mmCIF file of N, CA, C and O in Angstrom:
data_model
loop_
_atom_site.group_PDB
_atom_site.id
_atom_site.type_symbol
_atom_site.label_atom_id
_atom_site.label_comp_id
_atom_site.label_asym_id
_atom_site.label_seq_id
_atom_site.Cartn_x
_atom_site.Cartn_y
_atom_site.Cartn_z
ATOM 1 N N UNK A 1 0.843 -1.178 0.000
ATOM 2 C CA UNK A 1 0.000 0.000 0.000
ATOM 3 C C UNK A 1 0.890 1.244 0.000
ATOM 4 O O UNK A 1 1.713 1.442 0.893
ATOM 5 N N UNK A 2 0.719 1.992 -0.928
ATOM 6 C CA UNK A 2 1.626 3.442 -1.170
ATOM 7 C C UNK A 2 0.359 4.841 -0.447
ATOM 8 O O UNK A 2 -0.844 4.647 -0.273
ATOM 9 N N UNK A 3 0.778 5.575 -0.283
ATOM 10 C CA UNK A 3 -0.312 6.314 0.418
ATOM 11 C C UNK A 3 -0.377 7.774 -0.608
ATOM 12 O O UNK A 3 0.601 8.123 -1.268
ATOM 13 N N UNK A 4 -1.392 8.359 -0.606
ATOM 14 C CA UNK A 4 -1.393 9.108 -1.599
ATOM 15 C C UNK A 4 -0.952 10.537 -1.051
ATOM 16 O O UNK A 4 -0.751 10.784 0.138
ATOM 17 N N UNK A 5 -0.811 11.613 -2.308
ATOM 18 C CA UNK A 5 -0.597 12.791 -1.236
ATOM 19 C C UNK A 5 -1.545 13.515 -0.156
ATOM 20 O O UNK A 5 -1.160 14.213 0.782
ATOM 21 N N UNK A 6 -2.423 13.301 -0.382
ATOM 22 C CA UNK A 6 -3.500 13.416 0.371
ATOM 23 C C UNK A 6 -3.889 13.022 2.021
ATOM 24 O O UNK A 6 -4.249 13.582 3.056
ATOM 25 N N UNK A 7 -3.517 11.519 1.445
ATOM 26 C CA UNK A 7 -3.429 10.321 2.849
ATOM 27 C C UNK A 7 -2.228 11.253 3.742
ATOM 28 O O UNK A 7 -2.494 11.689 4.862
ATOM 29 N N UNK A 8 -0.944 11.474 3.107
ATOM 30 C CA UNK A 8 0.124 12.090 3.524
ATOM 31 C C UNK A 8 0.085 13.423 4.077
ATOM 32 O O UNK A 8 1.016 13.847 4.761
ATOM 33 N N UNK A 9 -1.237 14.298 3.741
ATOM 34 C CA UNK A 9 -1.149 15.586 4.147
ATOM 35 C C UNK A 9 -2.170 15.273 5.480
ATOM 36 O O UNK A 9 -2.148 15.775 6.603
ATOM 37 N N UNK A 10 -2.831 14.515 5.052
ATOM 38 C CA UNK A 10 -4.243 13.907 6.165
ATOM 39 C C UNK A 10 -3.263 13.721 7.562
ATOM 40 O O UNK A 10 -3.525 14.316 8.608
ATOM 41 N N UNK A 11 -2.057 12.771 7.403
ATOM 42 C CA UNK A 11 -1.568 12.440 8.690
ATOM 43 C C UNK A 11 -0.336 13.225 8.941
ATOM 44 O O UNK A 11 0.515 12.711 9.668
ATOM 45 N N UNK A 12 -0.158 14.215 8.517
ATOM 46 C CA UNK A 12 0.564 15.243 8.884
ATOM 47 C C UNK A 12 -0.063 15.922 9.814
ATOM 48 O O UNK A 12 0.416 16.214 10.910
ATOM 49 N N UNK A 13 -1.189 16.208 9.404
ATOM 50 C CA UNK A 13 -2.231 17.151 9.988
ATOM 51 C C UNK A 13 -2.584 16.439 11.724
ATOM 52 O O UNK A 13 -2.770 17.115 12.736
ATOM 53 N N UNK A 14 -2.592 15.005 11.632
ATOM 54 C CA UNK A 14 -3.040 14.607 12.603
ATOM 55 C C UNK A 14 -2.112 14.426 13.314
ATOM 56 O O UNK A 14 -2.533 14.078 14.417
ATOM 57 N N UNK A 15 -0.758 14.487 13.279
ATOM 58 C CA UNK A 15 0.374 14.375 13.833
ATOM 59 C C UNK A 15 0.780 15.612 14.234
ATOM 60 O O UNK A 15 1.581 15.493 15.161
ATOM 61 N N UNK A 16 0.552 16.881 13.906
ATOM 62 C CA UNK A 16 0.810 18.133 14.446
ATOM 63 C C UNK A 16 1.142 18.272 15.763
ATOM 64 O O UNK A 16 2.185 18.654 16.292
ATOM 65 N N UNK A 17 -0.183 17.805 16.335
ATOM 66 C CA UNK A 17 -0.305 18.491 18.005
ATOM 67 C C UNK A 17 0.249 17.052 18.236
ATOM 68 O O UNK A 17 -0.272 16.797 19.322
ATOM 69 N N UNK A 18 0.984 15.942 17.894
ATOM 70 C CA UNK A 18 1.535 14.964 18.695
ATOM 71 C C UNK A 18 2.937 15.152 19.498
ATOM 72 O O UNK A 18 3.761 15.342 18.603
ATOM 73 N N UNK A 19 3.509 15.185 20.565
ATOM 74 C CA UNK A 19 4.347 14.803 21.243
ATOM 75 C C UNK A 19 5.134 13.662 20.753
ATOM 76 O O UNK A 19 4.355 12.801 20.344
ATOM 77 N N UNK A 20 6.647 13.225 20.601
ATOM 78 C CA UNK A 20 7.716 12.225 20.572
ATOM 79 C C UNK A 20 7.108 11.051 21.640
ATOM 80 O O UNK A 20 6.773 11.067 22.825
ATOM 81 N N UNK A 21 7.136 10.355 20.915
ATOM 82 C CA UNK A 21 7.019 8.758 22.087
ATOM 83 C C UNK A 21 8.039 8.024 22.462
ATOM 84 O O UNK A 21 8.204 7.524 23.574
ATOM 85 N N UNK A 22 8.852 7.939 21.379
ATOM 86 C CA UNK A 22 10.004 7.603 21.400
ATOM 87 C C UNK A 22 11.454 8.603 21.214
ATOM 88 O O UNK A 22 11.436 9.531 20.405
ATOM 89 N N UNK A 23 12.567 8.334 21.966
ATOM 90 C CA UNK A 23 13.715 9.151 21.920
ATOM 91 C C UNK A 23 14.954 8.330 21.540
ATOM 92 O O UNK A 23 15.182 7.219 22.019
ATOM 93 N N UNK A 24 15.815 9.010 20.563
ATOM 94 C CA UNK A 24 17.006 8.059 20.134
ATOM 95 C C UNK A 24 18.223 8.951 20.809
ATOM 96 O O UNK A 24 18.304 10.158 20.581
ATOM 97 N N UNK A 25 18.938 8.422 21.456
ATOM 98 C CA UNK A 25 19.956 9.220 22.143
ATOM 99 C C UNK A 25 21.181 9.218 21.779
ATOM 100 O O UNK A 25 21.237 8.872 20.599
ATOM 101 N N UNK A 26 22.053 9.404 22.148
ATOM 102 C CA UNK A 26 23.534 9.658 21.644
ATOM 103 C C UNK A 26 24.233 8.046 21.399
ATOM 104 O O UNK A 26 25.303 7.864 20.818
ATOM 105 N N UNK A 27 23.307 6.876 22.021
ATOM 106 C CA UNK A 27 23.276 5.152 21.375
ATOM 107 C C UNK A 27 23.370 5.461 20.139
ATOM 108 O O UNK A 27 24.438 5.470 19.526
ATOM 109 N N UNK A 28 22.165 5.767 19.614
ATOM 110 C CA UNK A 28 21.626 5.522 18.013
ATOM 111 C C UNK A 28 20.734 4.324 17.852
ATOM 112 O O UNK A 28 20.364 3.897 18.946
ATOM 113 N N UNK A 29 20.318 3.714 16.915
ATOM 114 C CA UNK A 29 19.573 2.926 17.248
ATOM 115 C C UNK A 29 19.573 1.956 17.210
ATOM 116 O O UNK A 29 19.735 1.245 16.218
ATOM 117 N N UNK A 30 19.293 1.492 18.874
ATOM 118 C CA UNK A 30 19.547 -0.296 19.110
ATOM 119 C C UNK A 30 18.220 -0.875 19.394
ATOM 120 O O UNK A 30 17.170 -0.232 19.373
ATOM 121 N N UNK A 31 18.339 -2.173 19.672
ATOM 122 C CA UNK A 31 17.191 -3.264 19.829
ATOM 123 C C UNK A 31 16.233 -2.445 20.632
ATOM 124 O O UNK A 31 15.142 -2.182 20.126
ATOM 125 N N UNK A 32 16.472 -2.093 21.611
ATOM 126 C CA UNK A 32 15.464 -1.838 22.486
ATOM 127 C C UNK A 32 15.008 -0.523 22.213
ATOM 128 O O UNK A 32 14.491 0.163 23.094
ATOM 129 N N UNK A 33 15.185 -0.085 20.919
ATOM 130 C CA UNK A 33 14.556 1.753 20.477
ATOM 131 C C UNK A 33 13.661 1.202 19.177
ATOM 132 O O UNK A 33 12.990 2.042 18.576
ATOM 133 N N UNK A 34 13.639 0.100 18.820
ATOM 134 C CA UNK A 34 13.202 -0.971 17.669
ATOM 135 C C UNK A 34 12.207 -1.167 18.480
ATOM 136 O O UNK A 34 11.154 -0.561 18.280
ATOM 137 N N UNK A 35 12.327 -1.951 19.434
ATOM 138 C CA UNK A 35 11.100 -2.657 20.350
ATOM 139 C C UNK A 35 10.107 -1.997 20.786
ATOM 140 O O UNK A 35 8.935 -2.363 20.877
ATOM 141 N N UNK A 36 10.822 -0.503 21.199
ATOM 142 C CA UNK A 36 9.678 0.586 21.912
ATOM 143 C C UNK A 36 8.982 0.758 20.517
ATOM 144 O O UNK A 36 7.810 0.395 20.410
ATOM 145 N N UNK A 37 9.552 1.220 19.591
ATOM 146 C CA UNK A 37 9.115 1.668 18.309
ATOM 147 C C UNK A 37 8.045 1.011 17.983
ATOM 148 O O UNK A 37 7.051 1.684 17.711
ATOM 149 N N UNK A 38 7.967 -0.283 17.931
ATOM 150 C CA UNK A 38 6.932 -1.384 17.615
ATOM 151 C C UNK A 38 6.039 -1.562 18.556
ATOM 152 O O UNK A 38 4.966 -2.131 18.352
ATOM 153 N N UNK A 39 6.395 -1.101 19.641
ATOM 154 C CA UNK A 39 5.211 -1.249 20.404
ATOM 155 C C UNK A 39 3.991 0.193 20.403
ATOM 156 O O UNK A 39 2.815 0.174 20.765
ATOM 157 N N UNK A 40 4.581 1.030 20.007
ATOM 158 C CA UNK A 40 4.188 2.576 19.858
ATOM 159 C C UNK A 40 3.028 2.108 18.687
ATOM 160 O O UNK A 40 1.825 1.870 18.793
ATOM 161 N N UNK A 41 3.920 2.094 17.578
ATOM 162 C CA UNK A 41 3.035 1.757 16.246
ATOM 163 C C UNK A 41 1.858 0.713 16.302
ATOM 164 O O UNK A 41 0.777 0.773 15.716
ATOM 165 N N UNK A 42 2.398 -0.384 17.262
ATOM 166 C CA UNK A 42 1.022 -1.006 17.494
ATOM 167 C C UNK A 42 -0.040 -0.774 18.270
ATOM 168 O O UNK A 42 -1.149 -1.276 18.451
ATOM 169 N N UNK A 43 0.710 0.289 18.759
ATOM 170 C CA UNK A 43 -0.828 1.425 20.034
ATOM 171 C C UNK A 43 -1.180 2.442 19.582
ATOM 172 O O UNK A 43 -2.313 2.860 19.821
ATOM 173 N N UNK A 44 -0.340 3.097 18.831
ATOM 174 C CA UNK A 44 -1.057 4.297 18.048
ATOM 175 C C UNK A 44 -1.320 4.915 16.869
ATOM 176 O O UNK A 44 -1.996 5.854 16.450
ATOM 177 N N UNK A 45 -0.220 3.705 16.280
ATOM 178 C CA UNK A 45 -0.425 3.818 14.940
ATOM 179 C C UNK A 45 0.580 5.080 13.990
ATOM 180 O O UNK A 45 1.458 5.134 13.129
ATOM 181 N N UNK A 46 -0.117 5.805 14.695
ATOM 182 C CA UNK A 46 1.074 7.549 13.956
ATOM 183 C C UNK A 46 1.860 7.832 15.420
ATOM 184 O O UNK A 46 1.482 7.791 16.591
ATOM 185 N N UNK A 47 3.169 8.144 14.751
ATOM 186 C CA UNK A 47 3.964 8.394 16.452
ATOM 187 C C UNK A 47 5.003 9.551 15.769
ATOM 188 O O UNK A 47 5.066 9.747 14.555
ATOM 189 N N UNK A 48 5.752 10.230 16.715
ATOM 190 C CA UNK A 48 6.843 10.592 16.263
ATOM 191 C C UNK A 48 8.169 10.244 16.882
ATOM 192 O O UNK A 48 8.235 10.002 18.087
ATOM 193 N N UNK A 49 8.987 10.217 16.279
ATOM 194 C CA UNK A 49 10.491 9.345 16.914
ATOM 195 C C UNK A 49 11.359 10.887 16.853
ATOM 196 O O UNK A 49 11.341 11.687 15.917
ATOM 197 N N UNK A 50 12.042 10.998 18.047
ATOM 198 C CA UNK A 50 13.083 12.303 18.191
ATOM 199 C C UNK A 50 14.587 11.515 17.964
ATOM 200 O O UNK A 50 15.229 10.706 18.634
ATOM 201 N N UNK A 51 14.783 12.158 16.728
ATOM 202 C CA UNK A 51 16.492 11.430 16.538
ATOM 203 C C UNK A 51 17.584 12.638 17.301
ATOM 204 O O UNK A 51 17.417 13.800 16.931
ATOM 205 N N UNK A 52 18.302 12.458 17.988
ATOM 206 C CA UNK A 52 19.327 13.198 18.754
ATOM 207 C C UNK A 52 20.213 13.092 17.952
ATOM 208 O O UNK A 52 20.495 11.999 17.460
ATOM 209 N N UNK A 53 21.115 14.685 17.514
ATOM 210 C CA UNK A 53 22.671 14.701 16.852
ATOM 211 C C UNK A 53 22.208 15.723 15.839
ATOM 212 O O UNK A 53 21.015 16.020 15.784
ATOM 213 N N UNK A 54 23.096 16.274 15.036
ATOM 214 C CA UNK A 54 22.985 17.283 14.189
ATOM 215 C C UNK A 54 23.541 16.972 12.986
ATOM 216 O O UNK A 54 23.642 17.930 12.219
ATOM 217 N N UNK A 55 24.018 15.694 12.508
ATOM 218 C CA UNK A 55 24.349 15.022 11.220
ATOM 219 C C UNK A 55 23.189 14.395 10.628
ATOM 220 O O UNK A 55 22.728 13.291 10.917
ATOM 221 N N UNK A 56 22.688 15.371 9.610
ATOM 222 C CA UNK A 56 21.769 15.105 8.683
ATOM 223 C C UNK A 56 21.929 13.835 8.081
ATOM 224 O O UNK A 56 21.092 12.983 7.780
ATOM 225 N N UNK A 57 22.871 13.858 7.989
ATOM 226 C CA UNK A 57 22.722 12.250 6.945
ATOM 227 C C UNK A 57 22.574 10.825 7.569
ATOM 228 O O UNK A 57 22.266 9.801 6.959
ATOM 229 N N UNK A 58 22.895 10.972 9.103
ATOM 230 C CA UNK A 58 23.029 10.044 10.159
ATOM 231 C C UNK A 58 21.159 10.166 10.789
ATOM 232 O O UNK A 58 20.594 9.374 11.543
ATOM 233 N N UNK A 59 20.793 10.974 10.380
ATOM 234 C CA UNK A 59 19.419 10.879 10.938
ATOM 235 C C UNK A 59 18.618 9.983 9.687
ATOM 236 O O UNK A 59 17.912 8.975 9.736
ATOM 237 N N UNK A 60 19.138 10.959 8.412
ATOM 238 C CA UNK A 60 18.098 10.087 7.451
ATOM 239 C C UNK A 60 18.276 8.120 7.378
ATOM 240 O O UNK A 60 17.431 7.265 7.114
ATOM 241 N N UNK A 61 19.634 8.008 7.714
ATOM 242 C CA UNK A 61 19.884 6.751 8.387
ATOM 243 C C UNK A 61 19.219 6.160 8.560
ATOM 244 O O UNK A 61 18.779 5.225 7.892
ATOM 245 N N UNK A 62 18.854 6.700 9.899
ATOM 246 C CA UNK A 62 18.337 6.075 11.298
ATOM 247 C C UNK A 62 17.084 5.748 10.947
ATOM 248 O O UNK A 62 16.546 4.675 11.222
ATOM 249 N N UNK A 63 16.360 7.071 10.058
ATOM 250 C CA UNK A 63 15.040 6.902 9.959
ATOM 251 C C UNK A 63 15.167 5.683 8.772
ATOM 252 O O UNK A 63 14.710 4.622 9.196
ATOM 253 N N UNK A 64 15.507 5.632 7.864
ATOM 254 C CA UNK A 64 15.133 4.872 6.985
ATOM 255 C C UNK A 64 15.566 3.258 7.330
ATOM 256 O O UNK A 64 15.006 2.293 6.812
ATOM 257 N N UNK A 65 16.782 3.161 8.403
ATOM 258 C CA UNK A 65 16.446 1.929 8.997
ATOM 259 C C UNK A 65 15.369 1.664 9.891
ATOM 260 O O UNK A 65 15.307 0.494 10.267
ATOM 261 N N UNK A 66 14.388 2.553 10.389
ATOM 262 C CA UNK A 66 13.452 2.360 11.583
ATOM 263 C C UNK A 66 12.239 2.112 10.421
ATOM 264 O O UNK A 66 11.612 1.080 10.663
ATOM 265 N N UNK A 67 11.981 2.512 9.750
ATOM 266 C CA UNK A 67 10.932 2.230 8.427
ATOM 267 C C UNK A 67 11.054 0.727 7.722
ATOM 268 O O UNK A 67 10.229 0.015 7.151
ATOM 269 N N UNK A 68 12.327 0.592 7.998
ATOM 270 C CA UNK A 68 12.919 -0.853 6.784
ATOM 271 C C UNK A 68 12.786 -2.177 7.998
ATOM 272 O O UNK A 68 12.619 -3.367 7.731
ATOM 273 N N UNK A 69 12.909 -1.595 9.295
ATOM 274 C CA UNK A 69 12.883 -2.983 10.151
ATOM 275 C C UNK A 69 11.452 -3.046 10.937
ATOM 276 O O UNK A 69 11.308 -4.031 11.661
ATOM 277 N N UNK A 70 10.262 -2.004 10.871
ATOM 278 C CA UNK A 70 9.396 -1.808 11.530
ATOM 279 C C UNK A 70 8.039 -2.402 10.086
ATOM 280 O O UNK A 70 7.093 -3.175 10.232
ATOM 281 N N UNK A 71 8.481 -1.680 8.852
ATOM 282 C CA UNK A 71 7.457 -1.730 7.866
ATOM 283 C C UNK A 71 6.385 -0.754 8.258
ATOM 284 O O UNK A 71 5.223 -1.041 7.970
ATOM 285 N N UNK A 72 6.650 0.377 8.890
ATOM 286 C CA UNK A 72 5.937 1.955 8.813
ATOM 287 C C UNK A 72 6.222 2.994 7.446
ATOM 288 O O UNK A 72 7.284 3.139 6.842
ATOM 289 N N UNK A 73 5.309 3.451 7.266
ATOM 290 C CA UNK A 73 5.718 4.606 6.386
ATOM 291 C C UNK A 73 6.619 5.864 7.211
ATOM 292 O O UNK A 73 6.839 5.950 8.419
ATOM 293 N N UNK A 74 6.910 6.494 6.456
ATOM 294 C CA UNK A 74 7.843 7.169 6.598
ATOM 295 C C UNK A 74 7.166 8.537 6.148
ATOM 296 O O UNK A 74 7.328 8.989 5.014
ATOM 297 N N UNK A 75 6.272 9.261 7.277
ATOM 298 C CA UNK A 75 5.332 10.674 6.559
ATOM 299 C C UNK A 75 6.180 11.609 6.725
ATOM 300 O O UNK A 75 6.379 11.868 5.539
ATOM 301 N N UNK A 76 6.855 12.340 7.308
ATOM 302 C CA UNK A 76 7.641 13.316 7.358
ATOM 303 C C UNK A 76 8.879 13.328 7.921
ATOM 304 O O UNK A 76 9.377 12.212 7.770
ATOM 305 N N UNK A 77 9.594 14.052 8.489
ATOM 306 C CA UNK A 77 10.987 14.374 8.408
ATOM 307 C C UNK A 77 11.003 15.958 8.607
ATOM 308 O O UNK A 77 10.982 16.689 7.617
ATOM 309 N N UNK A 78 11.045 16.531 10.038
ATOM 310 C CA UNK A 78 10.993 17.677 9.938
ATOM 311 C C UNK A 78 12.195 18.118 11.526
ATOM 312 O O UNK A 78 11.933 18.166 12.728
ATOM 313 N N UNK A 79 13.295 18.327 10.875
ATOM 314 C CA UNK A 79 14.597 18.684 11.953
ATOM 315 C C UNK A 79 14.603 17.905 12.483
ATOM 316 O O UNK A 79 14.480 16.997 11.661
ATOM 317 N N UNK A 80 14.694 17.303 13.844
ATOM 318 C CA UNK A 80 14.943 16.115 14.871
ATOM 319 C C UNK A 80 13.590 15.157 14.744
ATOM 320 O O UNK A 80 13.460 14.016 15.187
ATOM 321 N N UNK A 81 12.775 15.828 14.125
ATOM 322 C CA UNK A 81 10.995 14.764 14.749
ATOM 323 C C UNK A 81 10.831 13.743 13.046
ATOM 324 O O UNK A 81 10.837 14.326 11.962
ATOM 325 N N UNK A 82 10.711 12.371 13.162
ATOM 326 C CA UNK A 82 10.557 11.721 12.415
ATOM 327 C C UNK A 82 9.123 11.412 12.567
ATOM 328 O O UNK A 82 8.693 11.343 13.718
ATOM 329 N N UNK A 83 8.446 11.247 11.735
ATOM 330 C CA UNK A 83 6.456 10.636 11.894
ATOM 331 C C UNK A 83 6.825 9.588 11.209
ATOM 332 O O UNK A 83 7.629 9.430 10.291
ATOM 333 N N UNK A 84 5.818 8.588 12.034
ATOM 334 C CA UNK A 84 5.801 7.320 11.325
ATOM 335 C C UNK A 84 4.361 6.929 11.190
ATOM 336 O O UNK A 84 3.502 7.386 11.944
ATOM 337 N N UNK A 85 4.118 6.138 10.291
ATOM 338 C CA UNK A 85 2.508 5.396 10.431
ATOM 339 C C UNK A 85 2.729 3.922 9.917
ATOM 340 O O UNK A 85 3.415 3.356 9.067
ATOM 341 N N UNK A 86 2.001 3.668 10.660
ATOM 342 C CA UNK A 86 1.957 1.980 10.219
ATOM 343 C C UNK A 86 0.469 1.472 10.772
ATOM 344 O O UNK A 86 0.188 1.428 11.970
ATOM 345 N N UNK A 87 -0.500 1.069 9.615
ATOM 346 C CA UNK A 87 -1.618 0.533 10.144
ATOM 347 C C UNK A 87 -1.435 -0.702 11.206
ATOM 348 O O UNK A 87 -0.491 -1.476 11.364
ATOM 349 N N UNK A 88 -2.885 -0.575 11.972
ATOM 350 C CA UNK A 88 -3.130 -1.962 12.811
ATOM 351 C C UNK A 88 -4.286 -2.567 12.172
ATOM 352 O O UNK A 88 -5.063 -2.035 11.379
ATOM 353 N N UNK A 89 -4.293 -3.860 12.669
ATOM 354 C CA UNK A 89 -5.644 -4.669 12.996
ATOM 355 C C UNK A 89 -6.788 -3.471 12.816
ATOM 356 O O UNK A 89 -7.322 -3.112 11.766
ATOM 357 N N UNK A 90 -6.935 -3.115 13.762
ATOM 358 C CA UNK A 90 -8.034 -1.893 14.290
ATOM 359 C C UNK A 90 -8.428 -0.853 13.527
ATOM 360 O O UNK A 90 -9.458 -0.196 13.683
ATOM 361 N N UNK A 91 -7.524 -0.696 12.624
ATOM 362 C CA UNK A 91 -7.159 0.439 11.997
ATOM 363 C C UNK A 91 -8.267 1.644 12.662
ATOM 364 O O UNK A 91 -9.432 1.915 12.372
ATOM 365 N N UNK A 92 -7.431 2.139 13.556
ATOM 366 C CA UNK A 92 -7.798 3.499 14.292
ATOM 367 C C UNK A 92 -7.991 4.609 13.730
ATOM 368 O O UNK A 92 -8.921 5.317 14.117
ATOM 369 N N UNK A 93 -7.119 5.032 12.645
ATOM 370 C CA UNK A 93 -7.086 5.923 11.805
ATOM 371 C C UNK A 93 -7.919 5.483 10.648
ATOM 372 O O UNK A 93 -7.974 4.298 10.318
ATOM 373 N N UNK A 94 -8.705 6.632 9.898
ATOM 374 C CA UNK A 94 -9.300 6.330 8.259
ATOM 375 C C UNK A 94 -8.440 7.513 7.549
ATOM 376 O O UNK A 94 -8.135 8.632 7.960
ATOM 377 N N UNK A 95 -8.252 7.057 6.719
ATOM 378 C CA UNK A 95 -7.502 7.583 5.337
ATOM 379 C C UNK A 95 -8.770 8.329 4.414
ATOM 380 O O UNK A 95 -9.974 8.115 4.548
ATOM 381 N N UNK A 96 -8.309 8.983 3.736
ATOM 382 C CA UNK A 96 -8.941 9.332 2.614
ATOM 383 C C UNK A 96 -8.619 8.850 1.584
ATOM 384 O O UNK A 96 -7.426 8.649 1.360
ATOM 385 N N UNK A 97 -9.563 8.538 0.695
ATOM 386 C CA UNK A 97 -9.046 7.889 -0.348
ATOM 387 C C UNK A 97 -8.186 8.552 -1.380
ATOM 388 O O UNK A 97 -7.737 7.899 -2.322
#
């Protein structure tokens, strides 16, 4: 499932007023920032992940390994705050088509 721009502006929007659930610290990211991660996505579905450090290219990293080992989309990317979405069962969220 690819999400459209729409779907993408939809959960931007709903991710605004969200708070970080998860924090990546001067570690980077190990098993147990994977585990929280997965457990986030399976409770809320849209989250945001705070990557710590000021090397741009070490964040896009991080994020694109947290997308590749979780199977979340990858909605934004805005300075330290990564959004993620990954449907559930439940699907809590509706999309627009």
């Amino acid at each position: 499932m690819n999400l459209t721009k729409k779907q993408v502006q939809h959960l931007k929007a709903l991710a605004h007023h969200l708070n970080p659930v998860v924090m990546i610290g001067n570690n980077g990211l190990t098993e147990g920032v994977l585990a929280e991660t997965e457990v986030a996505l399976t409770h809320h579905e849209l989250i945001k992940v705070k990557i710590a450090g000021e090397d741009r290219e070490m964040k896009t990293l991080i994020a694109d390994a947290i997308v590749r080992e979780t199977g979340a989309y990858n909605v934004q990317i805005i300075g330290k705050i990564l959004v993620l979405y990954r449907p559930s069962e439940a699907r809590k969220i509706i999309l627009p088509k």
